[in-house]
Short mmCIF file of N, CA and C in Angstrom, two decimals:
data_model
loop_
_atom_site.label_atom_id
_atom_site.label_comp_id
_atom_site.label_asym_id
_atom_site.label_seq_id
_atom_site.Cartn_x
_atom_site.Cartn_y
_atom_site.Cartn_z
N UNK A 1319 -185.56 61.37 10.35
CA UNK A 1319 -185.19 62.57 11.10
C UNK A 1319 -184.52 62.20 12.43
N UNK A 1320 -185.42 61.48 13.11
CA UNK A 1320 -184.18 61.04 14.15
C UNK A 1320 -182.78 60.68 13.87
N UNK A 1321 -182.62 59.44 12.73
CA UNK A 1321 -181.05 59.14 12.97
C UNK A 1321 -180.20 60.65 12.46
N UNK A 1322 -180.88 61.52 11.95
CA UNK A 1322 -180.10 62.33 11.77
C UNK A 1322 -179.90 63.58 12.92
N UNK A 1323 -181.14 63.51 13.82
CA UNK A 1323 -180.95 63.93 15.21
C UNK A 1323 -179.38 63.50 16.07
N UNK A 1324 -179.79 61.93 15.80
CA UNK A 1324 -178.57 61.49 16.84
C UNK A 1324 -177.46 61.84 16.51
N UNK A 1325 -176.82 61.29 14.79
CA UNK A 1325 -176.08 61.89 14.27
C UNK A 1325 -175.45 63.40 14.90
N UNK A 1326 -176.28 64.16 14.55
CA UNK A 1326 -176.04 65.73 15.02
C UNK A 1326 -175.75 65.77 16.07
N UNK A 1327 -175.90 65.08 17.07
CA UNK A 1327 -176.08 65.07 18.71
C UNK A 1327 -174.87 64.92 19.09
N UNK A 1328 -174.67 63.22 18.32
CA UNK A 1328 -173.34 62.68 18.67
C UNK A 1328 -171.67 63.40 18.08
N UNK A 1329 -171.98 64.28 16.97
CA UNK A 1329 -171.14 64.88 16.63
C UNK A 1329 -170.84 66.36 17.35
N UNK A 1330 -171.61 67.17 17.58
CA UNK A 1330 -171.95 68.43 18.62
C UNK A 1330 -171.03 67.96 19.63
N UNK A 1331 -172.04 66.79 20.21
CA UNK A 1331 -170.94 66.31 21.93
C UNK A 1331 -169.09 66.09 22.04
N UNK A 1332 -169.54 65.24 20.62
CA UNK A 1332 -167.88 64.93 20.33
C UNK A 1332 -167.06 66.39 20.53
N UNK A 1333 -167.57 67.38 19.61
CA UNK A 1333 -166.65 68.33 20.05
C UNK A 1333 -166.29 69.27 20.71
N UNK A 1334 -167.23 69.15 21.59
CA UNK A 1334 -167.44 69.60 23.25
C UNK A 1334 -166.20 68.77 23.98
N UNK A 1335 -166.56 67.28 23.80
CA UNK A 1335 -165.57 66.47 24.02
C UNK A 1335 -163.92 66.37 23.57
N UNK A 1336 -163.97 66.63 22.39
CA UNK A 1336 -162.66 67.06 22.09
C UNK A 1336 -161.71 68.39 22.67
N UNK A 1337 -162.55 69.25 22.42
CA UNK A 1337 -162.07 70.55 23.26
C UNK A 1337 -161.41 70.54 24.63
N UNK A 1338 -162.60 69.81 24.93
CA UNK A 1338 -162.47 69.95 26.82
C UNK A 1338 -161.23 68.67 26.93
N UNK A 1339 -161.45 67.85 26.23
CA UNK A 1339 -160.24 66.97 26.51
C UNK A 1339 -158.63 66.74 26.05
N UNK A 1340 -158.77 67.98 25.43
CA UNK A 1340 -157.03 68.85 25.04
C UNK A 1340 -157.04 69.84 26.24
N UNK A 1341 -157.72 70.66 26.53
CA UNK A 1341 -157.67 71.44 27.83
C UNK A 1341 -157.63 71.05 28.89
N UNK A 1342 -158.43 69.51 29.19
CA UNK A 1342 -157.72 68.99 30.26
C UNK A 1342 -156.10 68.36 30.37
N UNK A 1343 -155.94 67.85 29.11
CA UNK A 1343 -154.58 67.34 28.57
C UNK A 1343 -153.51 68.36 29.27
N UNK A 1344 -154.10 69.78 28.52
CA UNK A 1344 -153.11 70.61 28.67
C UNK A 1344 -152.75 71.10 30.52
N UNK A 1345 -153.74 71.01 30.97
CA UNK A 1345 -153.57 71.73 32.08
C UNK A 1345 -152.71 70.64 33.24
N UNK A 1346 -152.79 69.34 32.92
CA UNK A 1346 -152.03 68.22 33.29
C UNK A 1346 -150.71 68.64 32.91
N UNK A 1347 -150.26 68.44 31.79
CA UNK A 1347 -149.34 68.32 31.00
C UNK A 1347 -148.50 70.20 31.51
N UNK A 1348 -148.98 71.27 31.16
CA UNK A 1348 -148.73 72.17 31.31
C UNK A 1348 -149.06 73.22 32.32
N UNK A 1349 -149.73 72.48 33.41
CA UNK A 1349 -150.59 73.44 34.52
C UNK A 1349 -150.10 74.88 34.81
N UNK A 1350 -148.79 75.39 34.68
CA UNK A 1350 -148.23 76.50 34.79
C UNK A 1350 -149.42 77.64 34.11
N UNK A 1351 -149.42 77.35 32.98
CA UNK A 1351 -150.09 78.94 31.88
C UNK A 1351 -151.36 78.86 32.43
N UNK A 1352 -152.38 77.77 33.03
CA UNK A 1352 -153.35 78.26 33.55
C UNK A 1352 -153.29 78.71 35.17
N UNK A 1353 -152.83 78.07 35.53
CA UNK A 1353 -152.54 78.38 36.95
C UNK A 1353 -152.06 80.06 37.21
N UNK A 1354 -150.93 80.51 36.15
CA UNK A 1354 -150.63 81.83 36.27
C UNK A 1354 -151.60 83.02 35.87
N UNK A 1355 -152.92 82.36 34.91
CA UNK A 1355 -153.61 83.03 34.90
C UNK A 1355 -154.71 83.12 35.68
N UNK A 1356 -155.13 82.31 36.54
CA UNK A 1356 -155.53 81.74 38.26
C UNK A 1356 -154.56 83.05 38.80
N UNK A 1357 -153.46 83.51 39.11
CA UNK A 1357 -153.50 84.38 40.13
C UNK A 1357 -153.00 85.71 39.74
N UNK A 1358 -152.88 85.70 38.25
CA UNK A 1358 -153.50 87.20 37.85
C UNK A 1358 -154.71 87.22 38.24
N UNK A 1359 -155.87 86.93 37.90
CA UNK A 1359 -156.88 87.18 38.00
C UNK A 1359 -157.23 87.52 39.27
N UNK A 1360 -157.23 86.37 40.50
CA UNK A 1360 -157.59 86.50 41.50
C UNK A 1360 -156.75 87.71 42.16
N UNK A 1361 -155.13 87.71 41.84
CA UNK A 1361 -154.90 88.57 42.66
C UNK A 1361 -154.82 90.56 41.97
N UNK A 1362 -155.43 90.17 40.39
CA UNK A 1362 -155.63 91.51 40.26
C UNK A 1362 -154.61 92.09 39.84
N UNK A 1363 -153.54 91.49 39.63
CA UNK A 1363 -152.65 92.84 39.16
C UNK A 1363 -152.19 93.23 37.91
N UNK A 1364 -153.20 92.42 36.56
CA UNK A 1364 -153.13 93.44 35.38
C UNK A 1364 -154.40 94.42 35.54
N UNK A 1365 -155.23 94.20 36.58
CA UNK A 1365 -155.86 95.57 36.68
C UNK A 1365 -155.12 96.52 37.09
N UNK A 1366 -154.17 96.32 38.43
CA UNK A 1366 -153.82 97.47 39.42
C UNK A 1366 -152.82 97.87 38.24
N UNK A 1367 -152.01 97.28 37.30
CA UNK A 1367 -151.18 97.53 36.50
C UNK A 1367 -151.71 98.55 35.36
N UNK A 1368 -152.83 98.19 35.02
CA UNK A 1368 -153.32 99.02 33.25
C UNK A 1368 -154.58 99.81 33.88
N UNK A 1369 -155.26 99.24 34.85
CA UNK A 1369 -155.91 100.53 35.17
C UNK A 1369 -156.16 100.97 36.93
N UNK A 1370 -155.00 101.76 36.91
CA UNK A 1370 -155.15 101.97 38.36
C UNK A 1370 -156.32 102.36 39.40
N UNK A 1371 -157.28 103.15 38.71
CA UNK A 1371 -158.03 104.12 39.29
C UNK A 1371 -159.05 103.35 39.87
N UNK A 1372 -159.57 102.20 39.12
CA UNK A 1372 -160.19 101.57 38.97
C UNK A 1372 -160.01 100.03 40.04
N UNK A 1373 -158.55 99.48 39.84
CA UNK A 1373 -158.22 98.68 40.94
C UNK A 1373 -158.12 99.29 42.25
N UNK A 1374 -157.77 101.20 42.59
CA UNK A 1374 -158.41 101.34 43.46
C UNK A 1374 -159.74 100.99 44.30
N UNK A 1375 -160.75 101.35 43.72
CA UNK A 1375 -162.27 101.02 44.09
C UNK A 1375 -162.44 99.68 44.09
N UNK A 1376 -161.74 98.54 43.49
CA UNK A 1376 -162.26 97.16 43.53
C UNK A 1376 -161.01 96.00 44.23
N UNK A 1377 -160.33 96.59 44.94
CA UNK A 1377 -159.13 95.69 45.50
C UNK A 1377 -159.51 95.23 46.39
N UNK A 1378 -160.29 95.08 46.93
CA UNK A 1378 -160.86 94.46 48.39
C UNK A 1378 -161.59 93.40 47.68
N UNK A 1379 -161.61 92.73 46.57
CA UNK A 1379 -162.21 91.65 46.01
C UNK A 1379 -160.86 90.85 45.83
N UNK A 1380 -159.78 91.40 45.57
CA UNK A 1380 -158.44 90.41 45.27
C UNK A 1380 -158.24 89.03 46.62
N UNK A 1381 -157.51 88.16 45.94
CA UNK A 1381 -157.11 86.76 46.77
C UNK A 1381 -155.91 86.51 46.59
N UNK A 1382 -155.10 86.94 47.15
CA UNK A 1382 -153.25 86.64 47.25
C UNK A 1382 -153.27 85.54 47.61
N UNK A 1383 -153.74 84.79 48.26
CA UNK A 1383 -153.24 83.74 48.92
C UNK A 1383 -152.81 81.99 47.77
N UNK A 1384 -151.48 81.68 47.33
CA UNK A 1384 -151.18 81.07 46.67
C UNK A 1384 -151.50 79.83 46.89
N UNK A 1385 -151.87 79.31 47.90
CA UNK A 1385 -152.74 77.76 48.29
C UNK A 1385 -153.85 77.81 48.03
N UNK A 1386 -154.47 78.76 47.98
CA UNK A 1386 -155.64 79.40 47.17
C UNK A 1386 -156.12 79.20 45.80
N UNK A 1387 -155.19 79.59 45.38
CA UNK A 1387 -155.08 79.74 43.81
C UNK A 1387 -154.30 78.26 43.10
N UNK A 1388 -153.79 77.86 44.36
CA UNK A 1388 -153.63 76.42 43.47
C UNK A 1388 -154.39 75.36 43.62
N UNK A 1389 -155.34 75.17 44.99
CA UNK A 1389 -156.70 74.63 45.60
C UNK A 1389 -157.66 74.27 44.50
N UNK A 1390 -157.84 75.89 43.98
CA UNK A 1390 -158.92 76.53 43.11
C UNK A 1390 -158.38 75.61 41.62
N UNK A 1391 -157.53 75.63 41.63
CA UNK A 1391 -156.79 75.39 40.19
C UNK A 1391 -156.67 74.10 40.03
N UNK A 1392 -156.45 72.79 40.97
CA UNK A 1392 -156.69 71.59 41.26
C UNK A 1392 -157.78 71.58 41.17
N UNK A 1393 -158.85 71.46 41.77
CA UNK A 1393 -159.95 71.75 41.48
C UNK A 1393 -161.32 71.58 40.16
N UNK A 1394 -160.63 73.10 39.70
CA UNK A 1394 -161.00 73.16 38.20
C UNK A 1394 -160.56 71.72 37.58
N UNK A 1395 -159.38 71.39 37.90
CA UNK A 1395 -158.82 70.61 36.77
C UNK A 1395 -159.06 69.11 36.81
N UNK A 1396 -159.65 69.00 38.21
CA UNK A 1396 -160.44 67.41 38.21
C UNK A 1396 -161.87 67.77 38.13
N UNK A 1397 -162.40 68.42 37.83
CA UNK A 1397 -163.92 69.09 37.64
C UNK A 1397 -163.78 69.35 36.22
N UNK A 1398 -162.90 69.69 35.20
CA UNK A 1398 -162.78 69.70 34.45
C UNK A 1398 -162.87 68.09 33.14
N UNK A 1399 -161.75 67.30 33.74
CA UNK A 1399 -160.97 66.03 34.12
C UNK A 1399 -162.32 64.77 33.45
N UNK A 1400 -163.27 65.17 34.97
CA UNK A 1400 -164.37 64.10 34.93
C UNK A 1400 -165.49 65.16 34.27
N UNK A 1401 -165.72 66.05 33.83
CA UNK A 1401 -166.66 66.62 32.72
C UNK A 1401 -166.22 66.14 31.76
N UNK A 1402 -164.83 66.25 30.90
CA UNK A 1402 -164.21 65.66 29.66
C UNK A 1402 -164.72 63.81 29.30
N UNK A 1403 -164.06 63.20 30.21
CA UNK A 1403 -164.44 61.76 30.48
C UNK A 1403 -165.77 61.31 30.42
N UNK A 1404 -167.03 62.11 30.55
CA UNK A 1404 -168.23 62.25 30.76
C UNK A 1404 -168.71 62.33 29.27
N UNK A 1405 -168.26 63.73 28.49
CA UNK A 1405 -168.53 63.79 27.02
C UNK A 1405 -168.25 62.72 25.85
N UNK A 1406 -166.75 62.37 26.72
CA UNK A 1406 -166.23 61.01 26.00
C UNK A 1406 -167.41 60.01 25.88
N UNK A 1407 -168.22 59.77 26.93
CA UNK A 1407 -168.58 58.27 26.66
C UNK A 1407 -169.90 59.17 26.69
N UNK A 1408 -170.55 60.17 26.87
CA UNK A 1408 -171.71 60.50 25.75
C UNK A 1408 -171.68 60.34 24.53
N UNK A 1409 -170.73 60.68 23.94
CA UNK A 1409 -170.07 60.87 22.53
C UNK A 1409 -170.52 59.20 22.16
N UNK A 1410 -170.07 58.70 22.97
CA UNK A 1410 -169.63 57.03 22.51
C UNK A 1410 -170.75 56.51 22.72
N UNK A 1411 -171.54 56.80 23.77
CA UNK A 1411 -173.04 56.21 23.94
C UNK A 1411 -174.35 56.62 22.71
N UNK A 1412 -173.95 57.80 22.41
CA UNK A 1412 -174.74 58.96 21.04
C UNK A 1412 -174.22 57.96 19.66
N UNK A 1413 -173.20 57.74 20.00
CA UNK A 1413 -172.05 57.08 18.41
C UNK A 1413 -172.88 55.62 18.36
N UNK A 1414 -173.12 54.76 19.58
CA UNK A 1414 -173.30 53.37 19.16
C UNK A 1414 -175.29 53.68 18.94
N UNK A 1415 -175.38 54.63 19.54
CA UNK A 1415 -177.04 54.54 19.40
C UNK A 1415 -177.51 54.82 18.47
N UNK A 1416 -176.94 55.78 17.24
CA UNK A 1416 -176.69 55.83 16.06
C UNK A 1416 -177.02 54.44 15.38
N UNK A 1417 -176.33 53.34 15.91
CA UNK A 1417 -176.28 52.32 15.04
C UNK A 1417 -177.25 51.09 15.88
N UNK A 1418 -178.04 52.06 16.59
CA UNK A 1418 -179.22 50.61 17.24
C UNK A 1418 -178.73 50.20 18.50
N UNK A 1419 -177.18 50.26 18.95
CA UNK A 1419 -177.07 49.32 19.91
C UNK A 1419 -176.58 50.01 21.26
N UNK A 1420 -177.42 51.13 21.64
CA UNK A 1420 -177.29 51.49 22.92
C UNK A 1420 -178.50 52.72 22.77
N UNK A 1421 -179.28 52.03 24.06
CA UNK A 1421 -180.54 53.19 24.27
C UNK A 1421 -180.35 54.70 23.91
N UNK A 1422 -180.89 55.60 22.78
CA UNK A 1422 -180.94 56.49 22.74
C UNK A 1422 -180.59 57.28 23.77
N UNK A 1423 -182.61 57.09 24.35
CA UNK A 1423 -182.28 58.35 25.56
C UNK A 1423 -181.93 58.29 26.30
N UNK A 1424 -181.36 56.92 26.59
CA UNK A 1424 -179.93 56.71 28.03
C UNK A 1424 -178.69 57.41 27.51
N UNK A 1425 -178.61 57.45 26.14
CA UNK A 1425 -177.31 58.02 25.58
C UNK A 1425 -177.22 59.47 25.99
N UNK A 1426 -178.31 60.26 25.49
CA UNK A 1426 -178.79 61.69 25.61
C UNK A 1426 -178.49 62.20 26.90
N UNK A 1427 -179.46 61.34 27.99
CA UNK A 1427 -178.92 61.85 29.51
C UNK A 1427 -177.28 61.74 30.15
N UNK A 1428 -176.74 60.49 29.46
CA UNK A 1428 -175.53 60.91 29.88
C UNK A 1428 -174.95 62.32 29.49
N UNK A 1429 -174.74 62.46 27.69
CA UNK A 1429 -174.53 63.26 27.16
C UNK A 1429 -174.96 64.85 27.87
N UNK A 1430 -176.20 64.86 27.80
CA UNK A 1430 -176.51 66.16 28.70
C UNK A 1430 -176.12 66.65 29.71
N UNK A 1431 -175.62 65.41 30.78
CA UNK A 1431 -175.35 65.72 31.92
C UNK A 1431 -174.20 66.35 32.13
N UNK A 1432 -173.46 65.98 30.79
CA UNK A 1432 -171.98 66.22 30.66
C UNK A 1432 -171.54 67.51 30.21
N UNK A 1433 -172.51 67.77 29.15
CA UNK A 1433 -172.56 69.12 28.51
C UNK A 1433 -173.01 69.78 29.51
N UNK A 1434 -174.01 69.91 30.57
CA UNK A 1434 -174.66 71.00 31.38
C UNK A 1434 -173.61 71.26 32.10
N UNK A 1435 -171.96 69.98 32.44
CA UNK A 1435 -170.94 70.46 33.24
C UNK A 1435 -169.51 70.85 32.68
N UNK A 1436 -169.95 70.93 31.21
CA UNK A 1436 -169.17 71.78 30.52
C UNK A 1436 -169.63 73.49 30.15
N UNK A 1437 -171.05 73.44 29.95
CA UNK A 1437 -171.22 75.00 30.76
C UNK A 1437 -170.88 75.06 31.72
N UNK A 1438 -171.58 75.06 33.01
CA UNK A 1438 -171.16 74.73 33.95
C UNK A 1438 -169.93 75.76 34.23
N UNK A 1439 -168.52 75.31 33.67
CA UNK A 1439 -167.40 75.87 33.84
C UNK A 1439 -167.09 76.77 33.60
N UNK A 1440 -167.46 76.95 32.44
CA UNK A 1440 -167.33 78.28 31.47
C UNK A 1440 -168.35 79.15 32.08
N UNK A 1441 -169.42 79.13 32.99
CA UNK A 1441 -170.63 79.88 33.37
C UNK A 1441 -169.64 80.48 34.84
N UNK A 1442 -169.49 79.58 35.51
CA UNK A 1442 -168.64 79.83 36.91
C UNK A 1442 -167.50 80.57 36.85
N UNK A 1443 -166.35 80.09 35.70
CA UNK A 1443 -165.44 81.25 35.41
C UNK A 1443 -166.21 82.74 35.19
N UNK A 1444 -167.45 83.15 34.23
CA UNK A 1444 -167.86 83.96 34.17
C UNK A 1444 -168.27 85.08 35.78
N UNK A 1445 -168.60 84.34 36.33
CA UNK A 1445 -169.26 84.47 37.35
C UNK A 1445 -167.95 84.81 38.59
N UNK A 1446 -167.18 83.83 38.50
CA UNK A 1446 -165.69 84.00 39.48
C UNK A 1446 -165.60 85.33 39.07
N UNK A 1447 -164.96 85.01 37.62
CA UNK A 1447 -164.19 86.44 37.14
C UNK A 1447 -164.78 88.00 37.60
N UNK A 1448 -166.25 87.72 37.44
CA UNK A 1448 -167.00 88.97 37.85
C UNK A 1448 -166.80 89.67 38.81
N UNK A 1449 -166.02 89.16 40.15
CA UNK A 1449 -166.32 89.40 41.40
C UNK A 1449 -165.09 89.92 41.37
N UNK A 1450 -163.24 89.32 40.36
CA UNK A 1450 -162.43 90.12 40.27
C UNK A 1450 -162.32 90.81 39.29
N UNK A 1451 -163.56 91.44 38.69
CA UNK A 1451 -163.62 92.47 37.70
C UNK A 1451 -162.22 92.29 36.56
N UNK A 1452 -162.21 91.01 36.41
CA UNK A 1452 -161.09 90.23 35.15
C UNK A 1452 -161.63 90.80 34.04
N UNK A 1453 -162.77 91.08 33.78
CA UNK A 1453 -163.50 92.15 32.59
C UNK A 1453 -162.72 93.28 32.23
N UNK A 1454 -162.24 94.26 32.92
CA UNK A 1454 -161.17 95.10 32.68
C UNK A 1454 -160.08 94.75 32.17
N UNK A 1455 -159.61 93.93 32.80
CA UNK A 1455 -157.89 93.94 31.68
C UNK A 1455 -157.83 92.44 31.48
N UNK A 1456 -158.91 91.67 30.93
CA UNK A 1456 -159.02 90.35 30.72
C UNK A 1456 -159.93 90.17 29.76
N UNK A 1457 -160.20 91.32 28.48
CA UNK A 1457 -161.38 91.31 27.82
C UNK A 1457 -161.87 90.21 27.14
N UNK A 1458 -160.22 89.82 26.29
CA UNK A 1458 -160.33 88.80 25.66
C UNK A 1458 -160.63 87.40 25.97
N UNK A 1459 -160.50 87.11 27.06
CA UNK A 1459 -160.79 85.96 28.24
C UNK A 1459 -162.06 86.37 28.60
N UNK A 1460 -162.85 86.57 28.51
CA UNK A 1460 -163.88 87.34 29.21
C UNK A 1460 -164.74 86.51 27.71
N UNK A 1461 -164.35 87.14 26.51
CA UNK A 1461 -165.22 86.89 25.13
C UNK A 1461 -165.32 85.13 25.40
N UNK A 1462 -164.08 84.80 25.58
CA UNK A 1462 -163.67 83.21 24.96
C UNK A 1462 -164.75 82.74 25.64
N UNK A 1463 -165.02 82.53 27.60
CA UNK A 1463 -165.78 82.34 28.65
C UNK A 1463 -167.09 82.07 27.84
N UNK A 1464 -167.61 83.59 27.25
CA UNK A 1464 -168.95 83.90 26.86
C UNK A 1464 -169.15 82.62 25.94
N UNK A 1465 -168.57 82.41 24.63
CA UNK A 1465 -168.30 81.67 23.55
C UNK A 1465 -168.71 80.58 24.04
N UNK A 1466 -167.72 79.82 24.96
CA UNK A 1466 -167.62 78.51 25.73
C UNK A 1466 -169.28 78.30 26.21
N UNK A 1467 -169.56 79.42 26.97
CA UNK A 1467 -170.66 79.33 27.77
C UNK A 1467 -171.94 78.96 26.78
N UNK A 1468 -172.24 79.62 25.58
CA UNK A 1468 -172.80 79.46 25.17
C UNK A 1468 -173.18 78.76 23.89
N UNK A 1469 -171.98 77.91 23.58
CA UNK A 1469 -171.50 76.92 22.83
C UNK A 1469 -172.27 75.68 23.73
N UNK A 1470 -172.36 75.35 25.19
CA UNK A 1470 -172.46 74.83 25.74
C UNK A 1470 -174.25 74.70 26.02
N UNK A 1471 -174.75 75.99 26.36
CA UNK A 1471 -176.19 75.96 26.38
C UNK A 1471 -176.78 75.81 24.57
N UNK A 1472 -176.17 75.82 23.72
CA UNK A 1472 -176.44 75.47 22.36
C UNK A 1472 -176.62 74.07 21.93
N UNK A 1473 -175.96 73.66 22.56
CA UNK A 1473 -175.70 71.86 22.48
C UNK A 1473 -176.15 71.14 23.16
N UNK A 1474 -176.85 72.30 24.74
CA UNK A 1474 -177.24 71.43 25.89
C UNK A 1474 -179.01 71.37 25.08
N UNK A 1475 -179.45 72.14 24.25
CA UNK A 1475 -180.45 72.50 23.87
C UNK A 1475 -180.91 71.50 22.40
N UNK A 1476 -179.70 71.34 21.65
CA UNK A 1476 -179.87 70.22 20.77
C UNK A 1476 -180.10 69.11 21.34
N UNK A 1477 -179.14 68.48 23.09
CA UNK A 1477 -179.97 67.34 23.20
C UNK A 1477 -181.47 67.24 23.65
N UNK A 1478 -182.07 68.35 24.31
CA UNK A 1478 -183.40 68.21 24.88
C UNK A 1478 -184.16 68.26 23.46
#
């Protein structure tokens, strides 16, 4: 039962690891599409756009400020960066312990640590977003977040 614990462990992480490490890829490689969705959000204006009435009452939460939003967005993306790099060599520490030759539960704590900062992200976007009510005209971003988030406490829970 254990090697098939680790097994499970090391494969789970991997694709925590994989994920996060095309999304970091991408945001290197392509930083524009997230970044632009960095200041929709913050600054609100597919709310003020699709629902006006509503970005009335909540505009005093918006952040125009474009050093801001690219701060924030740097940021994410080396917080992102070294969470990815982290899963990697959980993955790889879970993979060789599999085969005897690297301490289990030294493997696990890396692994965990990595996964708790891949929630982590997905928990904080939740949480950012909240404050610019991105829930309104960001539903679908809103689901993915949830998904992420709890993809993350799922796996953080297989390693304990």
């Amino acid at each position: 039962m254990e090697l098939l614990e680790l097994v499970a462990q090391t494969v789970l992480v991997g694709l925590l690891a994989g994920w996060l490490v095309i999304g970091a890829y991408e945001n290197w490689r392509a930083p524009d599409v997230n970044l632009d969705l960095i200041r929709d959000v913050c600054s609100m204006e597919s709310i003020e756009r699709e629902m006006p009435g509503v970005y009335a009452l909540v505009k005093r939460n918006k952040v125009t400020s474009e050093g801001l939003h690219t701060g924030m967005f740097r940021l994410i993306v080396l917080f992102e960066t070294l969470v990815a790099a982290g899963l990697v060599v959980g993955t790889l520490l879970l993979g060789l312990s599999v085969f005897g030759a690297f301490d289990a539960t030294a493997a696990q704590v890396v692994a965990g640590w990595s996964v708790l900062g891949f929630t982590l992200i997905w928990g904080m976007f939740l949480v950012g977003g909240n404050w610019f009510h991105y829930w309104v005209s960001h539903k679908s971003t809103q689901h993915t977040l949830y998904f992420m988030t709890f993809w993350g406490i799922l796996t953080l829970g297989i390693l304990l």
